[in-house]
Amino acid sequence: MRTTVLRPFARWRARRQHLSVRTRVLAAVLALAALAMVIAGATSTLLQYQRTDVRIDDSLTRAAQDLRDFAATDLDPTTGKPFASIDDLLYLAVQRRAPAAHEGVIALVNGVEKWLAAPTVSLRLEADPELMRRLRSLDPTVTPRLQTIRTAVTEYRFVAIPVNVQGDAAQGFFVVAVDRSAELRALAVSSRSYVVVALGSLLIIAAVSWFVVGALLRPIRLLRDTARRITETDQSERIPVTGRDDLADLARTVNAMLDRVQGAFGSQRRLLDDVGHELRTPLTIVRGHLELMDSTSSAEVESTRALALDELDRMQRLVDDLVTLATVDRPDFVRPTPTDLGRLTDDVLDKARPLGDRHWQVEARADTTVLVDEQRLTQAWLQLIANAVAITPPGARIRIGSAVREGRALVWVHDDGPGIQPEDMPRLLQRFERGGSARRTDGAGLGLPIVSAIAEAHHGEVRLDSSPPRPEVEPTGAENDRWGALAGARLVIDIPALGVPLADDARGDDASPDGARAISGPSTTERLVGR
């Protein structure tokens, strides 16, 4: 049974889902307006019916009271003497009564119609035989009350007042009746007029709502049309924004989303182009050497094998870097844990030494615990160090350091190689971008983007503190030492120092004139500071 009841509702919901939003909103508005009009009309009609019945009863009650007051005087106003007969009293009572519309009056004596209303009175009670039979059967001993009778002609509301005159044995009745059906028919005309006006109002509401809802939904239609026009090759379409309402905010939000989608498509397209370019070169090299290789020459086979392995290693590094960048947006890309920044500085230096024969130094060491992903931060730090090794000659000085200042944890790498122009830094943080000719390496241009991604995952950034370029004439002696402390580039990973004091605990032990302790050449796991 329940399934049978629910099926029509399910079919109605299925049909409703095929209607447009504009149609559904219009239907809802009309339904609410119609419901309100029905409730208002029904309430008004019921109240009018009640007021009509109350008005009829009040009129009949006043008529009965007027007759009692008139009969209580027991004086004939035409003679000034007591009424001689019941006929005289009823005659004057009928004359005195001026019936309203749909009202009639009649006087009966001993069950016979004695006095009738004036010919101008529209409601002729004597013309309804069924009513007259009822009036003739009235009991004069019963207390008069308001009564209702429905005949073949109409429905009456009446009051019959027994009348007696001292000295006259006749029994009379003074009857005042109202055609209740006629009174209610007037209300029915008013109700029909209300229905006509309500239907006209609904038509006006429908027309106005159709245009208003259409105007309100215009941004949504524009959104739909814009979405249809957007293709994989053209994401330039945008929704025109006018006003400051919620729909305008929706349009602005969608436009911002489209900007991000367009940027993502462009970035993806550039990434694919760059990856194709980067992979094409080693594949071409390997293919060319294999095609030209003399398979009978063991030396040439070995040389080609070594070259192929080198190019495969290069492609493997490229793929690994791309995998790292692809996981940046994952929530578990970084997993912060409490990390001793000073110990991490020592560990990074130990891992950096095998990267090259350089003059390694620690500029500062922060003995503070911070909340970071130790592995990711180590990866980014070593990437900066690897870049510095790649652009400096053997024996060059590379300095690293860590510090906490004003709630920020800072780790950096400072090299004496060619500097970086500040305007080039944003470009270098993009994928497959390389430095200028002085700082160009053999990498794929993914190192700094990985460092930037790790910093951003920690809600931080990578920034450049470049020293002034070297003078055209190479300085010597003390002047060279001064420029040595200033030249090159200083790349800083700046991230929030969560859970640490604001004071800077950074310090350098056994500092050299440039504020760092010097360690020459690669060595074993010697601790630089804090010993």
Short mmCIF file of C-alpha atoms in Angstrom, two decimals:
data_model
loop_
_atom_site.label_atom_id
_atom_site.label_comp_id
_atom_site.label_asym_id
_atom_site.label_seq_id
_atom_site.Cartn_x
_atom_site.Cartn_y
_atom_site.Cartn_z
CA MET A 1 0.00 0.00 0.00
CA ARG A 2 2.78 2.38 0.92
CA THR A 3 4.55 1.64 -2.38
CA THR A 4 1.34 2.37 -4.28
CA VAL A 5 1.00 5.74 -2.55
CA LEU A 6 4.62 6.71 -3.11
CA ARG A 7 4.73 5.84 -6.81
CA PRO A 8 2.65 8.85 -7.98
CA PHE A 9 4.78 11.12 -5.81
CA ALA A 10 7.94 9.64 -7.32
CA ARG A 11 6.57 10.13 -10.83
CA TRP A 12 5.67 13.72 -9.98
CA ARG A 13 9.19 14.36 -8.68
CA ALA A 14 10.67 12.83 -11.84
CA ARG A 15 8.54 15.10 -14.03
CA ARG A 16 9.37 18.12 -11.88
CA GLN A 17 13.09 17.56 -12.35
CA HIS A 18 12.65 18.00 -16.11
CA LEU A 19 11.25 21.51 -15.60
CA SER A 20 13.54 24.52 -15.73
CA VAL A 21 14.45 26.38 -12.55
CA ARG A 22 12.57 29.40 -13.86
CA THR A 23 9.39 27.35 -14.31
CA ARG A 24 9.73 25.71 -10.90
CA VAL A 25 10.29 29.03 -9.14
CA LEU A 26 7.31 30.52 -10.98
CA ALA A 27 5.16 27.53 -10.04
CA ALA A 28 6.21 27.86 -6.39
CA VAL A 29 5.43 31.60 -6.36
CA LEU A 30 2.02 31.05 -7.97
CA ALA A 31 1.23 28.17 -5.61
CA LEU A 32 2.06 30.27 -2.56
CA ALA A 33 0.14 33.27 -3.90
CA ALA A 34 -2.88 31.10 -4.76
CA LEU A 35 -2.77 29.45 -1.33
CA ALA A 36 -2.62 32.85 0.36
CA MET A 37 -5.54 34.12 -1.74
CA VAL A 38 -7.62 31.01 -1.02
CA ILE A 39 -7.00 31.30 2.71
CA ALA A 40 -7.72 35.04 2.68
CA GLY A 41 -10.85 34.59 0.53
CA ALA A 42 -12.21 31.70 2.58
CA THR A 43 -11.59 33.52 5.85
CA SER A 44 -13.18 36.70 4.53
CA THR A 45 -16.22 34.82 3.19
CA LEU A 46 -16.76 32.97 6.46
CA LEU A 47 -16.50 36.21 8.42
CA GLN A 48 -18.99 37.91 6.07
CA TYR A 49 -21.41 35.01 6.44
CA GLN A 50 -21.14 35.26 10.20
CA ARG A 51 -21.61 39.03 10.15
CA THR A 52 -24.66 38.64 7.88
CA ASP A 53 -26.29 36.15 10.27
CA VAL A 54 -25.49 38.39 13.22
CA ARG A 55 -26.95 41.42 11.42
CA ILE A 56 -30.14 39.50 10.55
CA ASP A 57 -30.54 38.29 14.12
CA ASP A 58 -29.94 41.78 15.51
CA SER A 59 -32.56 43.22 13.15
CA LEU A 60 -35.16 40.62 14.17
CA THR A 61 -34.34 41.05 17.85
CA ARG A 62 -34.83 44.83 17.60
CA ALA A 63 -38.12 44.32 15.76
CA ALA A 64 -39.38 42.07 18.55
CA GLN A 65 -38.24 44.52 21.21
CA ASP A 66 -39.87 47.46 19.39
CA LEU A 67 -43.18 45.61 19.32
CA ARG A 68 -42.98 44.77 23.01
CA ASP A 69 -42.21 48.38 23.87
CA PHE A 70 -45.07 49.59 21.67
CA ALA A 71 -47.55 47.09 23.13
CA ALA A 72 -46.42 47.86 26.69
CA THR A 73 -47.76 51.44 26.42
CA ASP A 74 -51.29 50.02 25.86
CA LEU A 75 -52.25 53.30 24.21
CA ASP A 76 -53.42 53.86 20.68
CA PRO A 77 -51.34 56.83 19.44
CA THR A 78 -54.16 57.88 17.08
CA THR A 79 -56.78 58.17 19.87
CA GLY A 80 -54.68 58.38 22.99
CA LYS A 81 -56.83 55.63 24.51
CA PRO A 82 -56.08 51.98 25.22
CA PHE A 83 -56.26 49.66 22.24
CA ALA A 84 -59.82 48.57 21.66
CA SER A 85 -58.87 45.33 19.91
CA ILE A 86 -55.92 43.24 18.84
CA ASP A 87 -56.65 44.24 15.24
CA ASP A 88 -55.89 47.88 16.03
CA LEU A 89 -52.60 47.00 17.75
CA LEU A 90 -51.39 44.73 14.93
CA TYR A 91 -52.48 47.23 12.24
CA LEU A 92 -50.39 50.00 13.81
CA ALA A 93 -47.47 47.59 14.38
CA VAL A 94 -47.40 46.62 10.68
CA GLN A 95 -47.66 50.28 9.69
CA ARG A 96 -44.80 51.30 11.99
CA ARG A 97 -42.43 48.64 10.66
CA ALA A 98 -40.42 49.72 7.62
CA PRO A 99 -38.94 46.46 6.32
CA ALA A 100 -35.41 46.52 4.98
CA ALA A 101 -34.33 44.82 1.79
CA HIS A 102 -35.14 41.11 1.77
CA GLU A 103 -37.38 41.61 4.82
CA GLY A 104 -41.12 41.06 5.15
CA VAL A 105 -43.79 41.50 7.83
CA ILE A 106 -47.26 40.05 8.43
CA ALA A 107 -49.84 39.99 11.24
CA LEU A 108 -52.02 36.96 11.98
CA VAL A 109 -55.14 36.83 14.15
CA ASN A 110 -56.43 33.44 15.18
CA GLY A 111 -54.28 31.81 12.49
CA VAL A 112 -55.58 33.99 9.66
CA GLU A 113 -53.56 36.63 7.79
CA LYS A 114 -55.00 39.90 8.99
CA TRP A 115 -52.61 42.64 8.04
CA LEU A 116 -50.05 42.49 5.22
CA ALA A 117 -47.03 44.63 4.47
CA ALA A 118 -47.32 47.54 2.07
CA PRO A 119 -47.25 46.64 -1.63
CA THR A 120 -43.81 48.24 -1.94
CA VAL A 121 -42.27 45.55 0.29
CA SER A 122 -40.51 43.05 -1.97
CA LEU A 123 -40.67 40.02 0.31
CA ARG A 124 -44.28 38.80 0.36
CA LEU A 125 -44.59 36.30 3.17
CA GLU A 126 -48.20 35.49 2.33
CA ALA A 127 -47.08 34.22 -1.08
CA ASP A 128 -45.26 31.24 0.41
CA PRO A 129 -47.87 28.62 1.39
CA GLU A 130 -45.38 26.45 3.23
CA LEU A 131 -44.29 29.38 5.39
CA MET A 132 -47.88 30.33 6.12
CA ARG A 133 -48.72 26.77 7.24
CA ARG A 134 -45.78 26.95 9.65
CA LEU A 135 -46.89 30.33 11.01
CA ARG A 136 -50.49 29.17 11.53
CA SER A 137 -49.25 26.26 13.62
CA LEU A 138 -47.29 28.43 16.06
CA ASP A 139 -48.00 27.91 19.76
CA PRO A 140 -48.66 31.25 21.52
CA THR A 141 -47.62 29.79 24.86
CA VAL A 142 -44.05 29.18 23.70
CA THR A 143 -41.55 31.93 24.41
CA PRO A 144 -40.77 33.68 21.13
CA ARG A 145 -37.36 32.95 19.66
CA LEU A 146 -35.46 33.33 16.42
CA GLN A 147 -36.15 30.46 14.04
CA THR A 148 -35.04 29.27 10.63
CA ILE A 149 -37.22 27.54 8.07
CA ARG A 150 -36.38 26.37 4.57
CA THR A 151 -39.23 26.14 2.11
CA ALA A 152 -39.46 25.40 -1.57
CA VAL A 153 -39.20 29.14 -2.21
CA THR A 154 -36.27 30.17 -0.02
CA GLU A 155 -34.76 30.02 3.46
CA TYR A 156 -36.23 32.33 6.11
CA ARG A 157 -34.96 33.62 9.39
CA PHE A 158 -37.93 34.94 11.39
CA VAL A 159 -39.34 35.86 14.75
CA ALA A 160 -43.06 35.51 15.68
CA ILE A 161 -44.21 37.55 18.71
CA PRO A 162 -47.52 36.55 20.32
CA VAL A 163 -49.80 39.59 20.85
CA ASN A 164 -52.74 39.92 23.26
CA VAL A 165 -54.96 42.90 24.10
CA GLN A 166 -56.87 43.12 27.35
CA GLY A 167 -60.55 42.71 26.74
CA ASP A 168 -60.06 40.94 23.40
CA ALA A 169 -60.04 37.13 23.40
CA ALA A 170 -58.41 36.89 19.97
CA GLN A 171 -54.81 35.57 19.69
CA GLY A 172 -52.46 37.40 17.36
CA PHE A 173 -48.92 37.01 16.01
CA PHE A 174 -46.65 39.72 14.67
CA VAL A 175 -44.14 38.08 12.31
CA VAL A 176 -40.95 39.64 10.90
CA ALA A 177 -38.95 37.46 8.48
CA VAL A 178 -35.76 37.90 6.44
CA ASP A 179 -34.93 36.09 3.22
CA ARG A 180 -31.60 34.64 4.35
CA SER A 181 -30.90 33.03 0.98
CA ALA A 182 -31.18 36.41 -0.76
CA GLU A 183 -28.79 37.95 1.76
CA LEU A 184 -26.29 35.15 1.19
CA ARG A 185 -26.68 35.41 -2.58
CA ALA A 186 -25.37 38.96 -2.34
CA LEU A 187 -22.33 37.58 -0.55
CA ALA A 188 -21.93 34.92 -3.25
CA VAL A 189 -21.75 37.68 -5.86
CA SER A 190 -19.05 39.35 -3.78
CA SER A 191 -17.17 36.03 -3.50
CA ARG A 192 -17.32 35.49 -7.25
CA SER A 193 -15.97 38.99 -7.77
CA TYR A 194 -13.14 38.14 -5.37
CA VAL A 195 -12.35 34.98 -7.36
CA VAL A 196 -12.21 36.96 -10.61
CA VAL A 197 -9.94 39.58 -9.04
CA ALA A 198 -7.75 36.84 -7.50
CA LEU A 199 -7.35 35.07 -10.86
CA GLY A 200 -6.45 38.37 -12.50
CA SER A 201 -3.94 39.03 -9.73
CA LEU A 202 -2.41 35.59 -10.25
CA LEU A 203 -2.01 36.33 -13.95
CA ILE A 204 -0.30 39.62 -13.15
CA ILE A 205 1.90 37.91 -10.54
CA ALA A 206 2.78 35.20 -13.06
CA ALA A 207 3.76 37.73 -15.72
CA VAL A 208 5.79 39.89 -13.34
CA SER A 209 7.41 36.87 -11.66
CA TRP A 210 8.36 35.39 -15.04
CA PHE A 211 10.37 38.48 -15.94
CA VAL A 212 11.74 39.04 -12.42
CA VAL A 213 12.86 35.42 -12.02
CA GLY A 214 14.32 35.54 -15.52
CA ALA A 215 16.33 38.62 -14.60
CA LEU A 216 17.49 37.04 -11.33
CA LEU A 217 18.52 33.82 -13.07
CA ARG A 218 20.29 35.63 -15.91
CA PRO A 219 23.75 35.11 -14.31
CA ILE A 220 23.00 31.39 -14.07
CA ARG A 221 22.04 31.27 -17.74
CA LEU A 222 25.21 33.17 -18.56
CA LEU A 223 27.12 30.66 -16.44
CA ARG A 224 25.54 27.80 -18.39
CA ASP A 225 26.22 29.43 -21.76
CA THR A 226 29.78 30.29 -20.73
CA ALA A 227 30.41 26.72 -19.58
CA ARG A 228 29.14 25.46 -22.94
CA ARG A 229 31.48 27.75 -24.84
CA ILE A 230 34.54 26.76 -22.82
CA THR A 231 36.62 24.13 -24.56
CA GLU A 232 40.00 22.53 -23.99
CA THR A 233 41.56 25.02 -26.39
CA ASP A 234 39.69 28.16 -25.27
CA GLN A 235 39.06 28.94 -21.61
CA SER A 236 38.93 32.72 -22.07
CA GLU A 237 35.14 33.05 -21.70
CA ARG A 238 33.98 34.89 -18.57
CA ILE A 239 30.62 35.86 -17.09
CA PRO A 240 29.78 39.60 -17.14
CA VAL A 241 29.43 40.81 -13.53
CA THR A 242 26.98 43.58 -12.65
CA GLY A 243 25.79 44.59 -9.20
CA ARG A 244 26.80 43.48 -5.74
CA ASP A 245 24.16 40.89 -4.85
CA ASP A 246 24.56 37.17 -4.19
CA LEU A 247 24.33 36.24 -7.87
CA ALA A 248 27.01 38.80 -8.70
CA ASP A 249 29.18 37.18 -6.02
CA LEU A 250 28.44 33.81 -7.63
CA ALA A 251 29.50 35.15 -11.02
CA ARG A 252 32.72 36.55 -9.56
CA THR A 253 33.42 33.25 -7.81
CA VAL A 254 32.84 31.28 -11.00
CA ASN A 255 35.06 33.69 -12.95
CA ALA A 256 37.79 33.18 -10.37
CA MET A 257 37.33 29.43 -10.71
CA LEU A 258 37.58 29.75 -14.49
CA ASP A 259 40.78 31.76 -14.05
CA ARG A 260 42.20 28.93 -11.98
CA VAL A 261 41.02 26.33 -14.48
CA GLN A 262 42.56 28.30 -17.34
CA GLY A 263 45.78 28.64 -15.38
CA ALA A 264 45.76 24.93 -14.59
CA PHE A 265 45.15 24.04 -18.24
CA GLY A 266 47.91 26.38 -19.34
CA SER A 267 50.27 25.04 -16.72
CA GLN A 268 49.42 21.49 -17.69
CA ARG A 269 49.93 22.25 -21.37
CA ARG A 270 53.27 23.92 -20.69
CA LEU A 271 54.26 21.04 -18.44
CA LEU A 272 53.49 18.49 -21.14
CA ASP A 273 55.34 20.53 -23.73
CA ASP A 274 58.34 20.93 -21.44
CA VAL A 275 58.34 17.28 -20.41
CA GLY A 276 58.14 16.26 -24.06
CA HIS A 277 61.04 18.57 -24.86
CA GLU A 278 63.13 17.38 -21.91
CA LEU A 279 62.54 13.71 -22.70
CA ARG A 280 63.02 14.13 -26.44
CA THR A 281 66.64 15.22 -26.04
CA PRO A 282 67.97 12.18 -24.10
CA LEU A 283 65.87 9.82 -26.21
CA THR A 284 67.30 11.35 -29.38
CA ILE A 285 70.82 11.09 -27.98
CA VAL A 286 70.41 7.44 -27.01
CA ARG A 287 68.73 6.55 -30.32
CA GLY A 288 71.40 8.31 -32.37
CA HIS A 289 74.26 6.61 -30.56
CA LEU A 290 72.60 3.21 -30.79
CA GLU A 291 72.02 3.64 -34.54
CA LEU A 292 75.64 4.67 -35.13
CA MET A 293 77.22 2.22 -32.68
CA ASP A 294 79.57 -0.40 -34.10
CA SER A 295 78.41 -3.54 -32.32
CA THR A 296 81.69 -5.27 -33.16
CA SER A 297 83.72 -2.71 -31.19
CA SER A 298 83.65 -3.49 -27.50
CA ALA A 299 85.00 -0.04 -26.64
CA GLU A 300 82.24 1.69 -28.61
CA VAL A 301 79.59 -0.59 -27.08
CA GLU A 302 80.85 0.22 -23.60
CA SER A 303 80.93 3.95 -24.37
CA THR A 304 77.40 3.87 -25.78
CA ARG A 305 76.21 1.86 -22.79
CA ALA A 306 77.66 4.40 -20.36
CA LEU A 307 76.08 7.27 -22.29
CA ALA A 308 72.69 5.51 -22.39
CA LEU A 309 72.79 4.85 -18.65
CA ASP A 310 73.69 8.48 -18.00
CA GLU A 311 70.76 9.69 -20.09
CA LEU A 312 68.44 7.19 -18.39
CA ASP A 313 69.59 8.49 -15.01
CA ARG A 314 68.80 11.99 -16.23
CA MET A 315 65.30 10.91 -17.28
CA GLN A 316 64.82 9.10 -13.96
CA ARG A 317 65.70 12.27 -12.05
CA LEU A 318 63.25 14.21 -14.20
CA VAL A 319 60.46 11.71 -13.52
CA ASP A 320 61.22 11.69 -9.78
CA ASP A 321 61.07 15.49 -9.68
CA LEU A 322 57.78 15.50 -11.56
CA VAL A 323 56.34 12.94 -9.14
CA THR A 324 57.39 15.16 -6.24
CA LEU A 325 55.70 18.19 -7.79
CA ALA A 326 52.59 16.14 -8.59
CA THR A 327 52.12 15.28 -4.90
CA VAL A 328 52.36 18.88 -3.70
CA ASP A 329 48.58 19.32 -3.43
CA ARG A 330 48.07 16.15 -1.42
CA PRO A 331 47.20 16.74 2.26
CA ASP A 332 49.98 14.40 3.40
CA PHE A 333 52.69 16.05 1.29
CA VAL A 334 54.19 17.43 4.50
CA ARG A 335 53.88 15.79 7.90
CA PRO A 336 55.15 18.28 10.49
CA THR A 337 56.80 16.92 13.62
CA PRO A 338 58.83 18.65 16.35
CA THR A 339 62.33 19.03 14.91
CA ASP A 340 65.54 20.33 16.48
CA LEU A 341 66.60 22.96 13.96
CA GLY A 342 70.20 22.99 15.22
CA ARG A 343 70.57 19.24 14.86
CA LEU A 344 68.95 19.44 11.42
CA THR A 345 71.53 22.06 10.42
CA ASP A 346 74.35 19.71 11.40
CA ASP A 347 72.74 16.76 9.60
CA VAL A 348 72.24 18.75 6.41
CA LEU A 349 75.87 19.86 6.44
CA ASP A 350 77.04 16.26 6.88
CA LYS A 351 74.90 15.23 3.92
CA ALA A 352 76.11 18.18 1.84
CA ARG A 353 79.84 17.49 2.11
CA PRO A 354 79.87 14.57 -0.37
CA LEU A 355 78.19 16.80 -2.98
CA GLY A 356 81.44 18.57 -3.81
CA ASP A 357 84.90 19.70 -2.76
CA ARG A 358 83.86 23.04 -1.30
CA HIS A 359 84.81 25.25 1.63
CA TRP A 360 81.79 24.54 3.87
CA GLN A 361 80.75 27.00 6.59
CA VAL A 362 77.92 27.46 9.09
CA GLU A 363 76.90 31.10 9.38
CA ALA A 364 74.38 30.55 12.20
CA ARG A 365 72.77 27.69 14.04
CA ALA A 366 69.35 27.91 15.74
CA ASP A 367 69.12 25.75 18.87
CA THR A 368 65.33 25.67 18.73
CA THR A 369 62.65 23.06 18.18
CA VAL A 370 60.22 23.86 15.38
CA LEU A 371 57.24 22.05 13.88
CA VAL A 372 58.26 21.05 10.34
CA ASP A 373 58.47 18.03 8.06
CA GLU A 374 62.13 17.16 8.62
CA GLN A 375 62.48 15.04 5.48
CA ARG A 376 60.87 17.58 3.15
CA LEU A 377 62.81 20.49 4.64
CA THR A 378 66.05 18.48 4.31
CA GLN A 379 65.15 17.74 0.68
CA ALA A 380 64.60 21.44 -0.08
CA TRP A 381 67.74 22.51 1.78
CA LEU A 382 69.93 19.96 -0.01
CA GLN A 383 68.43 21.03 -3.34
CA LEU A 384 69.59 24.61 -2.71
CA ILE A 385 73.01 23.26 -1.73
CA ALA A 386 73.19 21.10 -4.88
CA ASN A 387 72.40 24.18 -6.99
CA ALA A 388 75.17 26.10 -5.22
CA VAL A 389 77.64 23.27 -5.83
CA ALA A 390 76.68 23.15 -9.50
CA ILE A 391 77.51 26.82 -10.16
CA THR A 392 80.67 27.15 -8.02
CA PRO A 393 84.18 25.81 -8.73
CA PRO A 394 86.01 23.36 -6.43
CA GLY A 395 87.28 25.05 -3.26
CA ALA A 396 84.63 27.78 -3.40
CA ARG A 397 82.91 28.79 -0.22
CA ILE A 398 79.32 27.65 0.49
CA ARG A 399 77.67 28.75 3.70
CA ILE A 400 74.50 27.42 5.29
CA GLY A 401 72.64 28.61 8.35
CA SER A 402 69.46 28.50 10.40
CA ALA A 403 67.75 31.02 12.65
CA VAL A 404 64.43 31.90 14.24
CA ARG A 405 63.40 35.54 14.08
CA GLU A 406 60.05 37.07 14.96
CA GLY A 407 58.22 33.78 14.80
CA ARG A 408 59.78 32.74 11.49
CA ALA A 409 62.15 29.82 10.99
CA LEU A 410 64.84 30.61 8.43
CA VAL A 411 67.26 28.21 6.72
CA TRP A 412 69.51 29.37 3.93
CA VAL A 413 72.35 28.63 1.53
CA HIS A 414 74.86 31.33 0.60
CA ASP A 415 77.26 30.78 -2.30
CA ASP A 416 80.00 32.88 -3.91
CA GLY A 417 78.87 32.11 -7.42
CA PRO A 418 77.25 34.50 -9.88
CA GLY A 419 74.40 36.45 -8.32
CA ILE A 420 70.72 36.31 -9.24
CA GLN A 421 68.88 39.38 -10.42
CA PRO A 422 65.80 39.97 -8.18
CA GLU A 423 63.53 40.27 -11.21
CA ASP A 424 64.60 36.77 -12.35
CA MET A 425 63.62 35.06 -9.09
CA PRO A 426 59.87 34.60 -9.84
CA ARG A 427 60.75 33.06 -13.20
CA LEU A 428 63.28 30.68 -11.66
CA LEU A 429 60.60 29.30 -9.33
CA GLN A 430 58.61 28.10 -12.35
CA ARG A 431 59.02 24.61 -13.75
CA PHE A 432 61.69 23.99 -16.38
CA GLU A 433 63.14 27.47 -15.98
CA ARG A 434 66.89 27.81 -15.67
CA GLY A 435 69.15 30.58 -14.51
CA GLY A 436 71.16 32.86 -16.74
CA SER A 437 74.23 31.70 -18.54
CA ALA A 438 76.40 32.30 -15.46
CA ARG A 439 74.24 30.13 -13.18
CA ARG A 440 72.95 27.60 -15.75
CA THR A 441 73.28 23.94 -14.78
CA ASP A 442 72.57 20.65 -16.49
CA GLY A 443 69.35 20.11 -14.53
CA ALA A 444 65.81 20.14 -15.89
CA GLY A 445 64.83 23.33 -14.11
CA LEU A 446 62.72 21.61 -11.43
CA GLY A 447 64.96 22.10 -8.39
CA LEU A 448 63.80 25.55 -7.27
CA PRO A 449 60.12 24.79 -8.02
CA ILE A 450 60.40 21.78 -5.69
CA VAL A 451 62.00 23.96 -3.00
CA SER A 452 59.24 26.55 -3.45
CA ALA A 453 56.54 23.87 -3.27
CA ILE A 454 57.95 22.49 -0.01
CA ALA A 455 58.16 26.00 1.47
CA GLU A 456 54.59 26.80 0.43
CA ALA A 457 53.38 23.50 1.90
CA HIS A 458 54.80 24.80 5.21
CA HIS A 459 52.92 28.11 4.58
CA GLY A 460 56.21 29.82 3.82
CA GLU A 461 58.22 30.98 0.83
CA VAL A 462 61.61 30.96 -0.85
CA ARG A 463 63.16 34.37 -1.13
CA LEU A 464 66.37 35.78 -2.54
CA ASP A 465 68.89 37.82 -0.57
CA SER A 466 71.35 38.61 -3.36
CA SER A 467 74.63 40.32 -2.65
CA PRO A 468 75.89 43.16 -4.89
CA PRO A 469 77.64 41.98 -8.08
CA ARG A 470 81.41 41.79 -8.04
CA PRO A 471 83.32 44.78 -9.40
CA GLU A 472 84.75 44.60 -12.91
CA VAL A 473 88.31 44.47 -11.48
CA GLU A 474 88.67 41.39 -9.32
CA PRO A 475 89.63 42.53 -5.74
CA THR A 476 92.56 41.02 -3.90
CA GLY A 477 93.59 40.55 -0.28
CA ALA A 478 91.32 42.00 2.39
CA GLU A 479 89.17 43.60 -0.30
CA ASN A 480 88.61 40.18 -1.83
CA ASP A 481 87.60 38.79 1.57
CA ARG A 482 85.07 41.59 1.95
CA TRP A 483 83.58 40.97 -1.46
CA GLY A 484 83.73 37.25 -0.81
CA ALA A 485 81.37 37.74 2.09
CA LEU A 486 78.97 39.73 -0.09
CA ALA A 487 79.08 38.16 -3.55
CA GLY A 488 76.88 35.37 -4.90
CA ALA A 489 73.31 34.61 -3.89
CA ARG A 490 71.69 33.88 -0.57
CA LEU A 491 68.53 31.79 -0.95
CA VAL A 492 66.37 31.62 2.18
CA ILE A 493 63.55 29.21 3.02
CA ASP A 494 61.25 31.27 5.27
CA ILE A 495 58.51 29.31 7.10
CA PRO A 496 56.46 29.86 10.28
CA ALA A 497 58.25 28.71 13.43
CA LEU A 498 55.24 27.02 15.02
CA GLY A 499 55.53 26.30 18.71
CA VAL A 500 58.80 28.21 19.28
CA PRO A 501 59.60 31.48 21.10
CA LEU A 502 60.00 34.66 19.10
CA ALA A 503 63.58 35.28 20.28
CA ASP A 504 66.37 34.32 17.91
CA ASP A 505 68.56 31.62 19.42
CA ALA A 506 70.82 31.51 16.40
CA ARG A 507 74.51 31.64 17.13
CA GLY A 508 77.83 30.76 15.47
CA ASP A 509 80.70 29.16 17.34
CA ASP A 510 84.34 30.06 16.70
CA ALA A 511 83.17 32.59 14.16
CA SER A 512 85.51 33.71 11.45
CA PRO A 513 85.60 37.42 10.38
CA ASP A 514 82.51 36.92 8.23
CA GLY A 515 80.59 35.47 11.16
CA ALA A 516 80.94 31.81 10.17
CA ARG A 517 83.08 28.90 11.15
CA ALA A 518 85.14 27.55 8.26
CA ILE A 519 85.55 23.88 7.39
CA SER A 520 87.75 23.14 4.39
CA GLY A 521 87.00 20.30 2.03
CA PRO A 522 84.86 17.21 2.52
CA SER A 523 85.49 15.30 5.75
CA THR A 524 83.85 12.87 8.11
CA THR A 525 80.87 13.56 10.37
CA GLU A 526 82.43 16.40 12.32
CA ARG A 527 79.94 18.64 14.16
CA LEU A 528 80.42 22.29 13.32
CA VAL A 529 78.73 24.00 16.25
CA GLY A 530 77.45 23.21 19.69
CA ARG A 531 80.41 21.07 20.66
#
